[in-house]
PDB file of N, CA and C in Angstrom:
ATOM      1  N   UNK A   1      66.230   8.327 -51.851  1.00  0.00           N
ATOM      2  CA  UNK A   1      66.749   7.012 -51.381  1.00  0.00           C
ATOM      3  C   UNK A   1      67.839   7.366 -50.274  1.00  0.00           C
ATOM      4  N   UNK A   2      67.763   6.973 -49.072  1.00  0.00           N
ATOM      5  CA  UNK A   2      68.678   7.268 -48.132  1.00  0.00           C
ATOM      6  C   UNK A   2      69.975   6.499 -48.275  1.00  0.00           C
ATOM      7  N   UNK A   3      71.070   6.812 -47.691  1.00  0.00           N
ATOM      8  CA  UNK A   3      72.376   6.141 -48.039  1.00  0.00           C
ATOM      9  C   UNK A   3      72.389   4.634 -47.574  1.00  0.00           C
ATOM     10  N   UNK A   4      71.740   4.341 -46.625  1.00  0.00           N
ATOM     11  CA  UNK A   4      71.615   2.796 -46.145  1.00  0.00           C
ATOM     12  C   UNK A   4      70.921   2.027 -47.334  1.00  0.00           C
ATOM     13  N   UNK A   5      69.856   2.580 -47.729  1.00  0.00           N
ATOM     14  CA  UNK A   5      69.087   1.894 -48.773  1.00  0.00           C
ATOM     15  C   UNK A   5      69.901   1.818 -50.108  1.00  0.00           C
ATOM     16  N   UNK A   6      70.564   2.971 -50.418  1.00  0.00           N
ATOM     17  CA  UNK A   6      71.269   3.015 -51.629  1.00  0.00           C
ATOM     18  C   UNK A   6      72.499   1.896 -51.630  1.00  0.00           C
ATOM     19  N   UNK A   7      73.114   1.833 -50.476  1.00  0.00           N
ATOM     20  CA  UNK A   7      74.185   0.828 -50.253  1.00  0.00           C
ATOM     21  C   UNK A   7      73.581  -0.588 -50.511  1.00  0.00           C
ATOM     22  N   UNK A   8      72.443  -0.808 -49.869  1.00  0.00           N
ATOM     23  CA  UNK A   8      71.846  -2.204 -49.970  1.00  0.00           C
ATOM     24  C   UNK A   8      71.517  -2.511 -51.338  1.00  0.00           C
ATOM     25  N   UNK A   9      70.912  -1.400 -52.096  1.00  0.00           N
ATOM     26  CA  UNK A   9      70.533  -1.641 -53.511  1.00  0.00           C
ATOM     27  C   UNK A   9      71.717  -2.017 -54.425  1.00  0.00           C
ATOM     28  N   UNK A  10      72.782  -1.283 -54.183  1.00  0.00           N
ATOM     29  CA  UNK A  10      74.135  -1.513 -54.900  1.00  0.00           C
ATOM     30  C   UNK A  10      74.599  -2.868 -54.633  1.00  0.00           C
ATOM     31  N   UNK A  11      74.485  -3.343 -53.368  1.00  0.00           N
ATOM     32  CA  UNK A  11      75.003  -4.749 -53.034  1.00  0.00           C
ATOM     33  C   UNK A  11      74.090  -5.752 -53.614  1.00  0.00           C
ATOM     34  N   UNK A  12      72.708  -5.523 -53.751  1.00  0.00           N
ATOM     35  CA  UNK A  12      71.808  -6.302 -54.429  1.00  0.00           C
ATOM     36  C   UNK A  12      72.105  -6.318 -55.961  1.00  0.00           C
ATOM     37  N   UNK A  13      72.429  -5.210 -56.539  1.00  0.00           N
ATOM     38  CA  UNK A  13      72.660  -5.212 -58.061  1.00  0.00           C
ATOM     39  C   UNK A  13      74.086  -6.070 -58.239  1.00  0.00           C
ATOM     40  N   UNK A  14      74.972  -5.856 -57.345  1.00  0.00           N
ATOM     41  CA  UNK A  14      76.279  -6.665 -57.564  1.00  0.00           C
ATOM     42  C   UNK A  14      75.922  -8.203 -57.521  1.00  0.00           C
ATOM     43  N   UNK A  15      75.189  -8.672 -56.585  1.00  0.00           N
ATOM     44  CA  UNK A  15      74.762  -9.975 -56.571  1.00  0.00           C
ATOM     45  C   UNK A  15      74.128 -10.425 -57.829  1.00  0.00           C
ATOM     46  N   UNK A  16      73.168  -9.628 -58.190  1.00  0.00           N
ATOM     47  CA  UNK A  16      72.437 -10.006 -59.525  1.00  0.00           C
ATOM     48  C   UNK A  16      73.556 -10.076 -60.682  1.00  0.00           C
ATOM     49  N   UNK A  17      74.351  -9.120 -60.764  1.00  0.00           N
ATOM     50  CA  UNK A  17      75.478  -9.172 -61.728  1.00  0.00           C
ATOM     51  C   UNK A  17      76.319 -10.319 -61.672  1.00  0.00           C
ATOM     52  N   UNK A  18      76.438 -10.984 -60.583  1.00  0.00           N
ATOM     53  CA  UNK A  18      77.170 -12.224 -60.414  1.00  0.00           C
ATOM     54  C   UNK A  18      76.304 -13.437 -60.715  1.00  0.00           C
ATOM     55  N   UNK A  19      75.020 -13.230 -61.104  1.00  0.00           N
ATOM     56  CA  UNK A  19      74.055 -14.193 -61.425  1.00  0.00           C
ATOM     57  C   UNK A  19      73.791 -15.141 -60.144  1.00  0.00           C
ATOM     58  N   UNK A  20      73.802 -14.355 -58.982  1.00  0.00           N
ATOM     59  CA  UNK A  20      73.417 -15.083 -57.767  1.00  0.00           C
ATOM     60  C   UNK A  20      72.080 -15.420 -57.848  1.00  0.00           C
ATOM     61  N   UNK A  21      71.716 -16.774 -57.774  1.00  0.00           N
ATOM     62  CA  UNK A  21      70.347 -17.199 -57.926  1.00  0.00           C
ATOM     63  C   UNK A  21      69.352 -16.769 -56.779  1.00  0.00           C
ATOM     64  N   UNK A  22      69.881 -16.697 -55.539  1.00  0.00           N
ATOM     65  CA  UNK A  22      69.110 -16.160 -54.500  1.00  0.00           C
ATOM     66  C   UNK A  22      68.689 -14.673 -54.632  1.00  0.00           C
ATOM     67  N   UNK A  23      69.600 -13.985 -55.221  1.00  0.00           N
ATOM     68  CA  UNK A  23      69.314 -12.514 -55.467  1.00  0.00           C
ATOM     69  C   UNK A  23      68.278 -12.388 -56.632  1.00  0.00           C
ATOM     70  N   UNK A  24      68.369 -13.369 -57.478  1.00  0.00           N
ATOM     71  CA  UNK A  24      67.387 -13.255 -58.643  1.00  0.00           C
ATOM     72  C   UNK A  24      66.112 -13.795 -58.104  1.00  0.00           C
ATOM     73  N   UNK A  25      65.865 -14.656 -57.358  1.00  0.00           N
ATOM     74  CA  UNK A  25      64.622 -15.099 -56.677  1.00  0.00           C
ATOM     75  C   UNK A  25      64.060 -13.965 -55.899  1.00  0.00           C
ATOM     76  N   UNK A  26      64.890 -13.253 -55.210  1.00  0.00           N
ATOM     77  CA  UNK A  26      64.444 -12.009 -54.495  1.00  0.00           C
ATOM     78  C   UNK A  26      63.900 -11.060 -55.424  1.00  0.00           C
ATOM     79  N   UNK A  27      64.656 -10.793 -56.467  1.00  0.00           N
ATOM     80  CA  UNK A  27      64.194  -9.793 -57.521  1.00  0.00           C
ATOM     81  C   UNK A  27      62.785 -10.219 -58.063  1.00  0.00           C
ATOM     82  N   UNK A  28      62.604 -11.378 -58.353  1.00  0.00           N
ATOM     83  CA  UNK A  28      61.266 -11.914 -58.947  1.00  0.00           C
ATOM     84  C   UNK A  28      60.237 -11.717 -57.831  1.00  0.00           C
ATOM     85  N   UNK A  29      60.463 -12.116 -56.510  1.00  0.00           N
ATOM     86  CA  UNK A  29      59.441 -12.061 -55.384  1.00  0.00           C
ATOM     87  C   UNK A  29      59.176 -10.553 -55.095  1.00  0.00           C
ATOM     88  N   UNK A  30      60.138  -9.702 -55.309  1.00  0.00           N
ATOM     89  CA  UNK A  30      59.934  -8.320 -54.869  1.00  0.00           C
ATOM     90  C   UNK A  30      59.282  -7.490 -55.956  1.00  0.00           C
ATOM     91  N   UNK A  31      59.560  -7.817 -57.190  1.00  0.00           N
ATOM     92  CA  UNK A  31      59.164  -6.963 -58.360  1.00  0.00           C
ATOM     93  C   UNK A  31      58.272  -7.662 -59.302  1.00  0.00           C
ATOM     94  N   UNK A  32      58.105  -9.049 -59.296  1.00  0.00           N
ATOM     95  CA  UNK A  32      57.259  -9.806 -60.260  1.00  0.00           C
ATOM     96  C   UNK A  32      55.905  -9.267 -60.507  1.00  0.00           C
ATOM     97  N   UNK A  33      55.188  -8.936 -59.277  1.00  0.00           N
ATOM     98  CA  UNK A  33      53.832  -8.603 -59.319  1.00  0.00           C
ATOM     99  C   UNK A  33      53.749  -7.119 -59.923  1.00  0.00           C
ATOM    100  N   UNK A  34      54.692  -6.222 -59.644  1.00  0.00           N
ATOM    101  CA  UNK A  34      54.596  -4.949 -60.104  1.00  0.00           C
ATOM    102  C   UNK A  34      54.921  -4.871 -61.757  1.00  0.00           C
ATOM    103  N   UNK A  35      55.813  -5.689 -62.127  1.00  0.00           N
ATOM    104  CA  UNK A  35      56.045  -5.638 -63.615  1.00  0.00           C
ATOM    105  C   UNK A  35      54.899  -6.312 -64.344  1.00  0.00           C
ATOM    106  N   UNK A  36      54.184  -7.379 -63.649  1.00  0.00           N
ATOM    107  CA  UNK A  36      53.088  -7.932 -64.246  1.00  0.00           C
ATOM    108  C   UNK A  36      51.796  -6.891 -64.387  1.00  0.00           C
ATOM    109  N   UNK A  37      51.712  -6.168 -63.392  1.00  0.00           N
ATOM    110  CA  UNK A  37      50.673  -4.996 -63.391  1.00  0.00           C
ATOM    111  C   UNK A  37      51.001  -4.061 -64.415  1.00  0.00           C
ATOM    112  N   UNK A  38      52.299  -3.656 -64.572  1.00  0.00           N
ATOM    113  CA  UNK A  38      52.750  -2.690 -65.650  1.00  0.00           C
ATOM    114  C   UNK A  38      52.405  -3.264 -67.073  1.00  0.00           C
ATOM    115  N   UNK A  39      52.883  -4.627 -67.255  1.00  0.00           N
ATOM    116  CA  UNK A  39      52.588  -5.309 -68.527  1.00  0.00           C
ATOM    117  C   UNK A  39      51.226  -5.232 -68.930  1.00  0.00           C
ATOM    118  N   UNK A  40      50.387  -5.622 -67.842  1.00  0.00           N
ATOM    119  CA  UNK A  40      48.883  -5.636 -68.206  1.00  0.00           C
ATOM    120  C   UNK A  40      48.344  -4.298 -68.584  1.00  0.00           C
ATOM    121  N   UNK A  41      48.816  -3.357 -67.857  1.00  0.00           N
ATOM    122  CA  UNK A  41      48.274  -2.039 -68.257  1.00  0.00           C
ATOM    123  C   UNK A  41      48.721  -1.632 -69.604  1.00  0.00           C
ATOM    124  N   UNK A  42      49.741  -2.126 -70.205  1.00  0.00           N
ATOM    125  CA  UNK A  42      50.118  -1.907 -71.534  1.00  0.00           C
ATOM    126  C   UNK A  42      49.402  -2.738 -72.478  1.00  0.00           C
ATOM    127  N   UNK A  43      49.414  -4.002 -72.239  1.00  0.00           N
ATOM    128  CA  UNK A  43      48.837  -4.914 -73.302  1.00  0.00           C
ATOM    129  C   UNK A  43      47.448  -5.234 -73.116  1.00  0.00           C
ATOM    130  N   UNK A  44      46.862  -4.866 -71.931  1.00  0.00           N
ATOM    131  CA  UNK A  44      45.399  -5.077 -71.815  1.00  0.00           C
ATOM    132  C   UNK A  44      44.980  -6.581 -72.032  1.00  0.00           C
ATOM    133  N   UNK A  45      45.812  -7.513 -71.680  1.00  0.00           N
ATOM    134  CA  UNK A  45      45.601  -8.824 -71.920  1.00  0.00           C
ATOM    135  C   UNK A  45      46.363  -9.681 -70.762  1.00  0.00           C
ATOM    136  N   UNK A  46      45.560 -10.322 -69.909  1.00  0.00           N
ATOM    137  CA  UNK A  46      46.260 -10.983 -68.701  1.00  0.00           C
ATOM    138  C   UNK A  46      47.183 -12.068 -69.034  1.00  0.00           C
ATOM    139  N   UNK A  47      46.780 -12.881 -70.164  1.00  0.00           N
ATOM    140  CA  UNK A  47      47.714 -14.044 -70.522  1.00  0.00           C
ATOM    141  C   UNK A  47      48.884 -13.431 -71.181  1.00  0.00           C
ATOM    142  N   UNK A  48      48.754 -12.547 -72.119  1.00  0.00           N
ATOM    143  CA  UNK A  48      49.992 -11.976 -72.836  1.00  0.00           C
ATOM    144  C   UNK A  48      50.854 -11.191 -71.778  1.00  0.00           C
ATOM    145  N   UNK A  49      50.285 -10.616 -70.807  1.00  0.00           N
ATOM    146  CA  UNK A  49      51.094  -9.995 -69.834  1.00  0.00           C
ATOM    147  C   UNK A  49      51.812 -10.970 -69.013  1.00  0.00           C
ATOM    148  N   UNK A  50      51.315 -12.148 -68.623  1.00  0.00           N
ATOM    149  CA  UNK A  50      52.023 -13.116 -67.814  1.00  0.00           C
ATOM    150  C   UNK A  50      53.064 -13.766 -68.688  1.00  0.00           C
ATOM    151  N   UNK A  51      52.841 -14.014 -70.041  1.00  0.00           N
ATOM    152  CA  UNK A  51      53.945 -14.467 -70.826  1.00  0.00           C
ATOM    153  C   UNK A  51      55.002 -13.491 -70.979  1.00  0.00           C
ATOM    154  N   UNK A  52      54.725 -12.212 -71.133  1.00  0.00           N
ATOM    155  CA  UNK A  52      55.739 -11.205 -71.237  1.00  0.00           C
ATOM    156  C   UNK A  52      56.610 -11.001 -69.931  1.00  0.00           C
ATOM    157  N   UNK A  53      55.994 -11.304 -68.878  1.00  0.00           N
ATOM    158  CA  UNK A  53      56.738 -11.183 -67.577  1.00  0.00           C
ATOM    159  C   UNK A  53      57.623 -12.485 -67.557  1.00  0.00           C
ATOM    160  N   UNK A  54      57.207 -13.496 -67.953  1.00  0.00           N
ATOM    161  CA  UNK A  54      58.078 -14.626 -68.002  1.00  0.00           C
ATOM    162  C   UNK A  54      59.297 -14.431 -68.968  1.00  0.00           C
ATOM    163  N   UNK A  55      58.993 -13.878 -70.070  1.00  0.00           N
ATOM    164  CA  UNK A  55      60.145 -13.621 -71.052  1.00  0.00           C
ATOM    165  C   UNK A  55      61.038 -12.629 -70.442  1.00  0.00           C
ATOM    166  N   UNK A  56      60.445 -11.543 -69.864  1.00  0.00           N
ATOM    167  CA  UNK A  56      61.258 -10.381 -69.236  1.00  0.00           C
ATOM    168  C   UNK A  56      62.235 -10.972 -68.206  1.00  0.00           C
ATOM    169  N   UNK A  57      61.810 -11.843 -67.348  1.00  0.00           N
ATOM    170  CA  UNK A  57      62.747 -12.331 -66.305  1.00  0.00           C
ATOM    171  C   UNK A  57      63.825 -13.405 -66.881  1.00  0.00           C
ATOM    172  N   UNK A  58      63.336 -14.115 -67.860  1.00  0.00           N
ATOM    173  CA  UNK A  58      64.349 -14.964 -68.625  1.00  0.00           C
ATOM    174  C   UNK A  58      65.454 -14.021 -69.262  1.00  0.00           C
ATOM    175  N   UNK A  59      65.000 -12.970 -69.981  1.00  0.00           N
ATOM    176  CA  UNK A  59      65.921 -12.069 -70.583  1.00  0.00           C
ATOM    177  C   UNK A  59      66.795 -11.384 -69.514  1.00  0.00           C
ATOM    178  N   UNK A  60      66.279 -11.015 -68.356  1.00  0.00           N
ATOM    179  CA  UNK A  60      67.082 -10.431 -67.261  1.00  0.00           C
ATOM    180  C   UNK A  60      68.190 -11.444 -66.932  1.00  0.00           C
ATOM    181  N   UNK A  61      67.805 -12.672 -66.703  1.00  0.00           N
ATOM    182  CA  UNK A  61      68.751 -13.673 -66.238  1.00  0.00           C
ATOM    183  C   UNK A  61      69.867 -13.793 -67.180  1.00  0.00           C
ATOM    184  N   UNK A  62      69.558 -13.886 -68.479  1.00  0.00           N
ATOM    185  CA  UNK A  62      70.501 -14.255 -69.516  1.00  0.00           C
ATOM    186  C   UNK A  62      71.296 -13.062 -70.020  1.00  0.00           C
ATOM    187  N   UNK A  63      70.723 -11.885 -70.014  1.00  0.00           N
ATOM    188  CA  UNK A  63      71.346 -10.728 -70.709  1.00  0.00           C
ATOM    189  C   UNK A  63      71.659  -9.539 -69.932  1.00  0.00           C
ATOM    190  N   UNK A  64      70.884  -9.282 -68.865  1.00  0.00           N
ATOM    191  CA  UNK A  64      71.052  -7.997 -68.164  1.00  0.00           C
ATOM    192  C   UNK A  64      72.388  -7.685 -67.667  1.00  0.00           C
ATOM    193  N   UNK A  65      72.818  -6.500 -67.894  1.00  0.00           N
ATOM    194  CA  UNK A  65      74.111  -5.996 -67.331  1.00  0.00           C
ATOM    195  C   UNK A  65      73.806  -5.162 -66.088  1.00  0.00           C
ATOM    196  N   UNK A  66      73.615  -5.836 -64.952  1.00  0.00           N
ATOM    197  CA  UNK A  66      73.210  -5.222 -63.686  1.00  0.00           C
ATOM    198  C   UNK A  66      74.250  -4.215 -63.195  1.00  0.00           C
ATOM    199  N   UNK A  67      75.494  -4.427 -63.581  1.00  0.00           N
ATOM    200  CA  UNK A  67      76.611  -3.556 -63.177  1.00  0.00           C
ATOM    201  C   UNK A  67      76.445  -2.132 -63.668  1.00  0.00           C
ATOM    202  N   UNK A  68      75.623  -2.033 -64.821  1.00  0.00           N
ATOM    203  CA  UNK A  68      75.509  -0.644 -65.392  1.00  0.00           C
ATOM    204  C   UNK A  68      74.108  -0.082 -64.875  1.00  0.00           C
ATOM    205  N   UNK A  69      73.292  -0.703 -63.995  1.00  0.00           N
ATOM    206  CA  UNK A  69      72.082  -0.196 -63.536  1.00  0.00           C
ATOM    207  C   UNK A  69      72.290   0.782 -62.331  1.00  0.00           C
ATOM    208  N   UNK A  70      71.755   1.909 -62.415  1.00  0.00           N
ATOM    209  CA  UNK A  70      71.790   2.803 -61.212  1.00  0.00           C
ATOM    210  C   UNK A  70      70.435   2.664 -60.408  1.00  0.00           C
ATOM    211  N   UNK A  71      70.702   2.544 -59.086  1.00  0.00           N
ATOM    212  CA  UNK A  71      69.569   2.529 -58.194  1.00  0.00           C
ATOM    213  C   UNK A  71      68.688   3.856 -58.413  1.00  0.00           C
ATOM    214  N   UNK A  72      67.390   3.568 -58.126  1.00  0.00           N
ATOM    215  CA  UNK A  72      66.681   2.419 -57.623  1.00  0.00           C
ATOM    216  C   UNK A  72      66.358   1.468 -58.800  1.00  0.00           C
ATOM    217  N   UNK A  73      66.457   0.189 -58.488  1.00  0.00           N
ATOM    218  CA  UNK A  73      66.137  -0.872 -59.542  1.00  0.00           C
ATOM    219  C   UNK A  73      64.864  -0.841 -60.184  1.00  0.00           C
ATOM    220  N   UNK A  74      63.797  -0.498 -59.382  1.00  0.00           N
ATOM    221  CA  UNK A  74      62.536  -0.489 -59.803  1.00  0.00           C
ATOM    222  C   UNK A  74      62.411   0.444 -61.091  1.00  0.00           C
ATOM    223  N   UNK A  75      63.126   1.521 -61.158  1.00  0.00           N
ATOM    224  CA  UNK A  75      63.021   2.424 -62.363  1.00  0.00           C
ATOM    225  C   UNK A  75      63.597   1.688 -63.508  1.00  0.00           C
ATOM    226  N   UNK A  76      64.617   0.998 -63.410  1.00  0.00           N
ATOM    227  CA  UNK A  76      65.314   0.172 -64.582  1.00  0.00           C
ATOM    228  C   UNK A  76      64.237  -0.971 -65.095  1.00  0.00           C
ATOM    229  N   UNK A  77      63.728  -1.651 -64.015  1.00  0.00           N
ATOM    230  CA  UNK A  77      62.764  -2.771 -64.395  1.00  0.00           C
ATOM    231  C   UNK A  77      61.459  -2.223 -65.005  1.00  0.00           C
ATOM    232  N   UNK A  78      61.023  -1.127 -64.548  1.00  0.00           N
ATOM    233  CA  UNK A  78      59.871  -0.544 -65.234  1.00  0.00           C
ATOM    234  C   UNK A  78      60.147  -0.107 -66.716  1.00  0.00           C
ATOM    235  N   UNK A  79      61.228   0.563 -66.924  1.00  0.00           N
ATOM    236  CA  UNK A  79      61.657   1.020 -68.212  1.00  0.00           C
ATOM    237  C   UNK A  79      61.832  -0.133 -69.291  1.00  0.00           C
ATOM    238  N   UNK A  80      62.590  -1.230 -68.680  1.00  0.00           N
ATOM    239  CA  UNK A  80      62.791  -2.260 -69.553  1.00  0.00           C
ATOM    240  C   UNK A  80      61.470  -3.127 -69.959  1.00  0.00           C
ATOM    241  N   UNK A  81      60.647  -3.201 -68.901  1.00  0.00           N
ATOM    242  CA  UNK A  81      59.252  -3.873 -69.158  1.00  0.00           C
ATOM    243  C   UNK A  81      58.495  -3.055 -70.155  1.00  0.00           C
ATOM    244  N   UNK A  82      58.367  -1.724 -70.037  1.00  0.00           N
ATOM    245  CA  UNK A  82      57.640  -1.001 -70.811  1.00  0.00           C
ATOM    246  C   UNK A  82      58.108  -1.056 -72.190  1.00  0.00           C
ATOM    247  N   UNK A  83      59.456  -1.011 -72.437  1.00  0.00           N
ATOM    248  CA  UNK A  83      60.138  -1.054 -73.763  1.00  0.00           C
ATOM    249  C   UNK A  83      59.661  -2.479 -74.405  1.00  0.00           C
ATOM    250  N   UNK A  84      59.931  -3.513 -73.615  1.00  0.00           N
ATOM    251  CA  UNK A  84      59.543  -4.853 -74.074  1.00  0.00           C
ATOM    252  C   UNK A  84      58.135  -4.962 -74.648  1.00  0.00           C
ATOM    253  N   UNK A  85      57.173  -4.393 -73.759  1.00  0.00           N
ATOM    254  CA  UNK A  85      55.815  -4.460 -74.076  1.00  0.00           C
ATOM    255  C   UNK A  85      55.434  -3.575 -75.299  1.00  0.00           C
ATOM    256  N   UNK A  86      55.951  -2.518 -75.350  1.00  0.00           N
ATOM    257  CA  UNK A  86      55.760  -1.596 -76.564  1.00  0.00           C
ATOM    258  C   UNK A  86      56.318  -2.105 -77.762  1.00  0.00           C
ATOM    259  N   UNK A  87      57.459  -2.875 -77.719  1.00  0.00           N
ATOM    260  CA  UNK A  87      58.032  -3.446 -78.907  1.00  0.00           C
ATOM    261  C   UNK A  87      57.137  -4.621 -79.422  1.00  0.00           C
ATOM    262  N   UNK A  88      56.546  -5.300 -78.383  1.00  0.00           N
ATOM    263  CA  UNK A  88      55.612  -6.387 -78.733  1.00  0.00           C
ATOM    264  C   UNK A  88      54.365  -5.886 -79.409  1.00  0.00           C
ATOM    265  N   UNK A  89      53.886  -4.838 -78.971  1.00  0.00           N
ATOM    266  CA  UNK A  89      52.639  -4.155 -79.603  1.00  0.00           C
ATOM    267  C   UNK A  89      52.892  -3.761 -81.040  1.00  0.00           C
ATOM    268  N   UNK A  90      54.004  -3.354 -81.368  1.00  0.00           N
ATOM    269  CA  UNK A  90      54.426  -2.895 -82.801  1.00  0.00           C
ATOM    270  C   UNK A  90      54.946  -3.779 -83.636  1.00  0.00           C
ATOM    271  N   UNK A  91      55.043  -5.206 -83.238  1.00  0.00           N
ATOM    272  CA  UNK A  91      55.707  -6.110 -84.123  1.00  0.00           C
ATOM    273  C   UNK A  91      54.651  -7.111 -84.475  1.00  0.00           C
TER     274      UNK A  91
END
């Protein structure tokens, strides 16, 4: 990640940390499809994956500590989604 991208990513994370709704909408638009694909690859059920993504973004909005996230954000999102799906499989 080049310095400009890193700076922009950190600014994006700060906006998310402030619960900036525009930043959150951007997060959903930029990464929603990717986390849906990941959820589907784990759950192998399109409806369950879509429900999981909805819960995932709700949880991010309510609970995520974006200040502690290190760029790139996609790694954080993928790890969190993977954990959420795997926990769902074993419960």
